[in-house]
XYZ file of C-alpha atoms in Angstrom:
70
model
C 11.841 -1.257 -4.623
C 10.716 -4.171 -2.578
C 12.042 -7.461 -1.345
C 8.584 -9.049 -1.775
C 8.673 -10.637 -5.264
C 4.890 -11.012 -5.574
C 4.220 -7.400 -4.541
C 6.932 -6.121 -6.859
C 5.587 -8.172 -9.772
C 1.988 -7.028 -9.337
C 2.957 -3.365 -8.895
C 5.303 -3.479 -11.899
C 2.621 -5.081 -14.096
C 0.086 -2.358 -13.288
C 2.598 0.407 -13.931
C 3.806 -1.155 -17.193
C 0.221 -1.668 -18.337
C -0.266 2.074 -17.902
C 2.775 2.775 -20.085
C 5.492 3.364 -17.490
C 9.071 2.141 -17.800
C 9.637 0.096 -14.621
C 12.819 -1.109 -12.940
C 12.512 -3.437 -9.945
C 15.235 -3.974 -7.366
C 14.949 -6.180 -4.296
C 17.261 -4.641 -1.716
C 18.292 -1.215 -0.531
C 21.872 -1.287 -1.763
C 20.767 -2.259 -5.270
C 18.270 0.624 -5.145
C 20.986 3.113 -4.192
C 23.257 1.759 -6.931
C 20.439 2.034 -9.513
C 19.558 5.677 -8.795
C 22.256 7.354 -10.908
C 21.843 4.800 -13.701
C 18.066 5.022 -14.146
C 17.266 8.556 -12.866
C 13.696 7.607 -11.836
C 10.794 10.042 -12.083
C 9.003 8.239 -9.227
C 10.074 5.646 -6.650
C 7.691 3.147 -5.035
C 9.636 2.187 -1.925
C 9.289 -0.573 0.664
C 10.680 0.489 4.051
C 11.654 -3.045 5.121
C 14.433 -3.807 2.621
C 17.430 -6.083 3.187
C 20.998 -4.712 3.362
C 20.011 -1.013 3.470
C 16.558 -0.121 4.828
C 14.024 1.957 2.957
C 14.471 5.001 5.197
C 18.136 5.227 4.244
C 17.240 4.741 0.575
C 14.736 7.599 0.925
C 17.418 9.813 2.504
C 19.720 9.105 -0.434
C 16.936 9.882 -2.915
C 16.243 13.183 -1.126
C 19.950 14.053 -1.156
C 19.919 13.729 -4.953
C 16.874 15.913 -5.608
C 13.082 16.010 -5.436
C 12.116 12.638 -6.893
C 8.669 11.692 -5.550
C 8.642 8.647 -3.247
C 5.605 6.531 -2.443
């Protein structure tokens, strides 16, 4: 989850190349909305997100369970 398109693209490419299913969102609210839909096994999170910051997204992830966050 990042609002930096280049960073998101590069990170997603590396993860996909290694066989991971990747979903990219570009703001905090979209990330929160995506959590129940995609049920991620790992979240790569940017703290400086528009609309809802990364710290709040992390709090919401933690409230849902023990999903690892980088």
